[in-house]
Tab-separated table of C-alpha atoms in Angstrom:
chain	number	residue	atom	x	y	z
A	602	ILE	CA	72.862	120.976	65.438
A	603	THR	CA	71.900	117.075	67.176
A	604	PHE	CA	69.281	116.405	69.766
A	605	PRO	CA	70.038	116.915	73.580
A	606	ASN	CA	70.416	113.585	73.923
A	607	GLY	CA	73.097	114.213	71.417
A	608	MET	CA	70.702	112.697	67.668
A	609	PRO	CA	72.354	114.416	64.617
A	610	ILE	CA	69.329	116.718	63.681
A	611	THR	CA	71.430	118.360	60.619
A	612	LYS	CA	74.070	116.911	58.807
A	613	PRO	CA	77.460	118.500	59.618
A	614	SER	CA	79.487	121.127	57.609
A	615	ASN	CA	83.029	119.521	56.897
A	616	PHE	CA	82.614	117.143	58.936
A	617	ARG	CA	85.833	115.339	59.328
A	618	ARG	CA	87.319	111.744	57.922
A	619	LEU	CA	88.186	110.518	61.182
A	620	CYS	CA	85.056	111.478	62.414
A	621	LYS	CA	82.854	110.147	60.014
A	622	ASP	CA	84.973	107.960	58.211
A	623	ILE	CA	86.351	105.939	61.150
A	624	VAL	CA	85.571	106.950	64.262
A	625	ARG	CA	81.504	106.207	64.009
A	626	LYS	CA	81.687	103.347	61.743
A	627	THR	CA	82.498	101.747	64.992
A	628	ASP	CA	80.380	100.866	67.727
A	629	ILE	CA	82.298	102.049	70.884
A	630	GLY	CA	83.337	104.536	68.767
A	631	LEU	CA	79.809	105.652	67.503
A	632	LYS	CA	78.438	105.751	71.293
A	633	ASN	CA	81.032	107.445	72.168
A	634	CYS	CA	80.787	110.596	69.743
A	635	MET	CA	77.515	109.561	70.893
A	636	LYS	CA	77.491	110.597	74.421
A	637	SER	CA	80.997	113.844	73.866
A	638	ASP	CA	77.544	114.599	71.949
A	639	SER	CA	75.318	115.087	74.564
A	640	ILE	CA	77.856	115.818	76.823
A	641	MET	CA	78.563	119.306	74.419
A	642	GLY	CA	74.289	120.610	76.089
A	643	ASN	CA	75.088	120.308	79.450
A	644	SER	CA	76.950	123.494	79.501
A	645	LYS	CA	75.429	126.431	82.078
A	646	LEU	CA	73.371	129.451	80.458
A	647	SER	CA	76.561	131.907	80.908
A	648	GLU	CA	79.154	129.973	78.932
A	649	PRO	CA	79.846	126.818	76.284
A	650	THR	CA	81.245	123.133	76.872
A	651	ILE	CA	84.081	122.600	75.622
A	652	HIS	CA	86.156	119.792	76.033
A	653	LYS	CA	88.375	116.512	74.617
A	654	CYS	CA	86.149	113.912	72.365
A	655	TYR	CA	85.874	110.665	73.486
A	656	SER	CA	87.301	109.265	70.827
A	657	CYS	CA	89.779	111.374	69.460
A	658	GLY	CA	91.088	113.232	72.703
A	659	ILE	CA	90.389	116.491	70.594
A	660	TRP	CA	88.924	119.506	71.473
A	661	ASP	CA	84.452	119.529	71.081
A	662	ALA	CA	82.490	123.159	71.632
A	663	GLY	CA	79.312	123.089	72.503
A	664	ALA	CA	76.400	125.467	73.508
A	665	LYS	CA	72.560	124.166	75.092
A	666	ILE	CA	70.167	126.025	72.670
A	667	GLU	CA	67.164	126.498	75.439
A	668	ILE	CA	63.854	128.548	75.091
A	669	ASN	CA	61.800	129.215	77.223
A	670	GLY	CA	63.685	127.351	79.894
A	671	GLU	CA	62.893	124.104	77.381
A	672	HIS	CA	66.874	122.287	76.758
A	673	LEU	CA	65.878	121.936	72.849
A	674	ALA	CA	69.136	120.923	71.050
A	675	ASN	CA	72.589	121.365	70.666
A	676	TRP	CA	75.266	124.168	69.029
A	677	LEU	CA	78.058	121.674	68.345
A	678	ILE	CA	82.014	123.060	66.813
A	679	GLY	CA	84.507	121.500	66.039
A	680	GLN	CA	87.416	118.935	66.592
A	681	VAL	CA	90.244	121.104	66.606
A	682	ARG	CA	93.540	119.815	68.125
A	683	SER	CA	95.918	122.734	69.753
A	684	PRO	CA	99.036	122.084	69.454
A	685	GLU	CA	100.097	121.116	72.349
A	686	MET	CA	98.754	117.840	71.828
A	687	GLU	CA	101.118	114.489	70.315
A	688	LEU	CA	100.126	112.531	67.696
A	689	ASP	CA	101.539	109.353	68.916
A	690	THR	CA	99.279	109.072	71.949
A	691	LEU	CA	96.233	110.702	70.144
A	692	LYS	CA	96.430	107.628	67.650
A	693	THR	CA	96.191	105.528	71.194
A	694	TYR	CA	93.098	106.140	70.924
A	695	ALA	CA	92.310	104.083	67.736
A	696	ASP	CA	93.552	100.974	69.847
A	697	VAL	CA	90.205	101.366	72.215
A	698	ILE	CA	87.807	101.795	69.038
A	699	GLY	CA	89.045	99.144	67.171
A	700	VAL	CA	90.453	100.520	64.333
A	701	ASP	CA	94.187	100.411	61.827
A	702	GLN	CA	96.501	103.074	64.212
A	703	ASN	CA	98.543	103.732	60.551
A	704	GLU	CA	94.868	105.081	58.324
A	705	TYR	CA	94.113	106.781	61.633
A	706	LEU	CA	96.692	108.829	62.425
A	707	GLU	CA	96.420	110.165	59.304
A	708	ALA	CA	93.258	110.917	58.968
A	709	LEU	CA	93.953	112.702	62.587
A	710	LYS	CA	96.600	114.920	61.059
A	711	GLU	CA	93.629	116.114	58.632
A	712	ILE	CA	92.228	117.928	61.772
A	713	PRO	CA	92.930	121.325	61.789
A	714	ILE	CA	95.689	123.011	64.089
A	715	MET	CA	94.110	125.689	66.671
A	716	THR	CA	95.209	127.001	69.568
A	717	THR	CA	93.087	126.471	73.451
A	718	GLU	CA	92.599	130.252	73.730
A	719	LYS	CA	91.686	130.808	70.015
A	720	PHE	CA	89.209	127.775	70.268
A	721	LYS	CA	87.474	128.782	73.054
A	722	GLN	CA	87.006	132.575	71.845
A	723	VAL	CA	85.297	131.344	69.028
A	724	ALA	CA	83.514	128.632	71.239
A	725	LYS	CA	82.195	131.363	73.466
A	726	LEU	CA	81.239	133.648	69.729
A	727	MET	CA	78.688	130.450	68.955
A	728	PHE	CA	78.015	130.565	72.025
A	729	SER	CA	76.733	134.040	71.891
A	730	SER	CA	75.418	133.679	68.295
A	731	VAL	CA	72.768	130.753	69.833
A	732	ASN	CA	71.605	132.957	72.024
A	733	GLN	CA	70.412	135.920	70.324
A	734	LEU	CA	68.788	133.058	66.898
A	735	SER	CA	67.281	130.963	69.816
A	736	GLU	CA	66.204	134.072	71.535
A	737	LYS	CA	65.206	135.713	68.076
A	738	ALA	CA	63.527	132.509	66.790
A	739	TYR	CA	61.652	132.253	70.397
A	740	GLN	CA	60.212	135.902	69.977
A	741	ASN	CA	59.532	135.202	66.225
A	742	LEU	CA	57.111	131.954	66.677
A	743	GLN	CA	55.518	133.667	69.649
A	744	TYR	CA	54.628	136.831	66.692
A	745	LYS	CA	52.838	134.345	64.395
A	746	THR	CA	51.090	132.073	67.236
A	747	LYS	CA	49.784	135.686	68.676
A	748	ILE	CA	49.349	136.474	64.331
A	749	LYS	CA	47.803	133.171	64.005
A	750	GLU	CA	45.257	134.009	67.174
A	751	LEU	CA	44.177	137.229	65.914
A	752	GLU	CA	43.021	135.540	62.799
A	753	GLN	CA	41.148	132.977	64.068
A	754	THR	CA	39.494	135.820	66.254
A	755	LEU	CA	39.042	138.070	63.492
A	756	SER	CA	37.956	134.844	61.845
A	757	LEU	CA	35.091	133.819	63.896
A	758	LEU	CA	34.284	137.885	64.120
A	759	ASN	CA	33.974	138.251	60.583
A	760	GLN	CA	31.805	134.936	60.574
A	761	SER	CA	29.555	136.371	63.776
A	762	GLU	CA	29.113	139.281	61.413
A	763	ASP	CA	27.892	137.533	58.741
A	764	ARG	CA	25.391	135.504	60.922
A	765	PHE	CA	24.325	138.666	62.846
A	766	GLU	CA	24.185	140.837	59.303
A	767	THR	CA	21.851	137.901	58.246
A	768	LEU	CA	19.252	138.112	60.537
A	769	PHE	CA	19.204	141.137	61.156
A	770	ASN	CA	18.392	142.407	57.623
A	771	GLN	CA	16.354	139.041	57.066
A	772	ALA	CA	14.268	139.286	59.927
A	773	PRO	CA	10.224	139.905	58.185
A	774	LEU	CA	9.727	142.064	61.488
A	775	GLY	CA	10.982	146.539	60.748
A	776	TYR	CA	14.312	146.378	63.050
A	777	GLN	CA	15.290	150.138	63.016
A	778	SER	CA	18.982	151.068	65.823
A	779	LEU	CA	19.101	154.779	67.325
A	780	ASP	CA	22.076	156.517	69.211
A	781	SER	CA	20.892	158.577	72.400
A	782	GLY	CA	19.954	161.863	70.258
A	783	GLY	CA	17.097	159.436	68.067
A	784	TYR	CA	19.393	159.793	64.906
A	785	ILE	CA	19.119	155.688	63.225
A	786	LEU	CA	22.098	154.264	63.232
A	787	GLU	CA	20.718	151.131	61.154
A	788	VAL	CA	17.793	149.978	59.508
A	789	ASN	CA	16.922	146.381	58.240
A	790	ASP	CA	15.368	145.781	54.539
A	791	SER	CA	11.818	145.295	56.685
A	792	TRP	CA	11.806	148.939	57.815
A	793	THR	CA	12.829	149.524	54.421
A	794	GLU	CA	10.650	148.152	52.133
A	795	MET	CA	7.560	148.857	54.785
A	796	LEU	CA	8.663	152.366	53.936
A	797	GLY	CA	9.893	152.196	50.514
A	798	TYR	CA	12.831	153.839	51.455
A	799	GLU	CA	17.193	153.488	50.156
A	800	ARG	CA	19.033	152.636	53.443
A	801	THR	CA	20.613	156.196	52.772
A	802	GLU	CA	17.358	158.308	52.800
A	803	VAL	CA	17.829	157.167	57.186
A	804	ILE	CA	20.931	156.608	58.012
A	805	GLY	CA	21.886	159.611	59.469
A	806	LYS	CA	18.155	160.799	59.959
A	807	TRP	CA	16.092	161.905	62.907
A	808	PHE	CA	14.112	158.888	63.205
A	809	GLY	CA	11.473	162.200	64.285
A	810	GLU	CA	11.206	163.501	59.901
A	811	PHE	CA	10.145	160.161	59.813
A	812	VAL	CA	6.972	160.427	62.891
A	813	GLU	CA	3.504	162.551	62.593
A	814	PRO	CA	4.906	165.553	62.524
A	815	THR	CA	2.009	165.827	65.811
A	816	LEU	CA	3.518	163.135	67.678
A	817	HIS	CA	6.575	164.381	67.828
A	818	ASP	CA	6.094	165.546	71.033
A	819	ARG	CA	5.029	161.770	72.131
A	820	LEU	CA	7.819	160.600	70.655
A	821	ARG	CA	9.815	163.291	72.507
A	822	SER	CA	8.756	162.293	76.158
A	823	HIS	CA	8.786	158.736	74.528
A	824	PHE	CA	12.364	159.197	73.577
A	825	GLU	CA	13.077	159.825	77.081
A	826	ILE	CA	10.840	158.162	79.628
A	827	PHE	CA	12.131	154.917	77.471
A	828	LYS	CA	16.094	155.921	77.864
A	829	GLN	CA	15.245	156.272	81.874
A	830	ASN	CA	13.618	152.988	81.792
A	831	GLY	CA	15.532	150.997	79.056
A	832	LYS	CA	12.314	149.447	77.462
A	833	ILE	CA	9.235	150.387	76.477
A	834	HIS	CA	6.227	149.255	73.934
A	835	CYS	CA	4.749	152.587	72.534
A	836	GLN	CA	2.956	152.944	68.882
A	837	LEU	CA	4.070	155.697	66.292
A	838	VAL	CA	2.645	156.617	63.127
A	839	LEU	CA	5.475	156.198	60.469
A	840	ILE	CA	4.938	159.219	57.125
A	841	LYS	CA	5.395	156.138	54.139
A	842	LYS	CA	7.998	157.242	51.152
A	843	ASN	CA	4.888	157.789	48.970
A	844	GLY	CA	3.030	160.174	51.950
A	845	HIS	CA	0.556	157.193	52.522
A	846	HIS	CA	0.293	157.213	56.830
A	847	LEU	CA	1.687	153.706	58.141
A	848	THR	CA	0.588	153.005	62.413
A	849	ILE	CA	2.862	151.426	64.537
A	850	ASP	CA	3.917	149.599	67.366
A	851	PHE	CA	7.120	149.416	68.693
A	852	ASP	CA	8.762	147.383	71.320
A	853	GLY	CA	12.519	149.053	72.037
A	854	LYS	CA	14.938	147.748	74.147
A	855	LEU	CA	18.406	149.820	75.127
A	856	ALA	CA	21.767	148.853	74.718
A	857	TYR	CA	25.047	149.836	76.763
A	858	ASN	CA	28.394	150.158	75.232
A	859	THR	CA	31.671	151.632	76.764
A	860	ASP	CA	30.287	155.705	76.333
């Protein structure tokens, strides 16, 4: 696998001595190899690129690794020589890159022989694999990115919730939240300390249970006005857990959810 310009990314497997120890050891050979490798990735998306190496004259194939429209790398396979390729013709490349013909020829004989048709089939299979792997890799990256974003969002929400809970519970004044029926959803620490109850004793209870019974009609009237106007200021007498009465000024404000 190489960058689009032909620079290697991964170490090749089964890299032949002809390329590794002879061709790429020369300036001309290396330059031609890089040129061949870069051309390998300039294929159409519908098919792989198959051509003869500029240094050796034997078959190479490659496919463009493209993700989300961006050309990231090339996947190369080869090299093979077809049965119709004449060794005497191929060995003339030795003179082009300036190496010994006999050494070049011996290394050339080590290159696997494969029919052109079979090599094209292998290249098409490779091309299909590249596209599938690239698509899966991109999807996995998107999933990981979304998961990371979700984790960051949850972390921020948790931090926000922690701050709210700290402010709510440690506020010096008593706070309570009621649902639309007047039942207690939440109270803070100052509220429970003021009246002497535990949270478990008040959550879910109708607020009127903690109001002086003679004021229940007044409470219901105030609560309806509160829901109509969205805010209210009133005074009620609450009953502490020890039975003592406590006159409290209330300021209320309505909040809405999606329901």
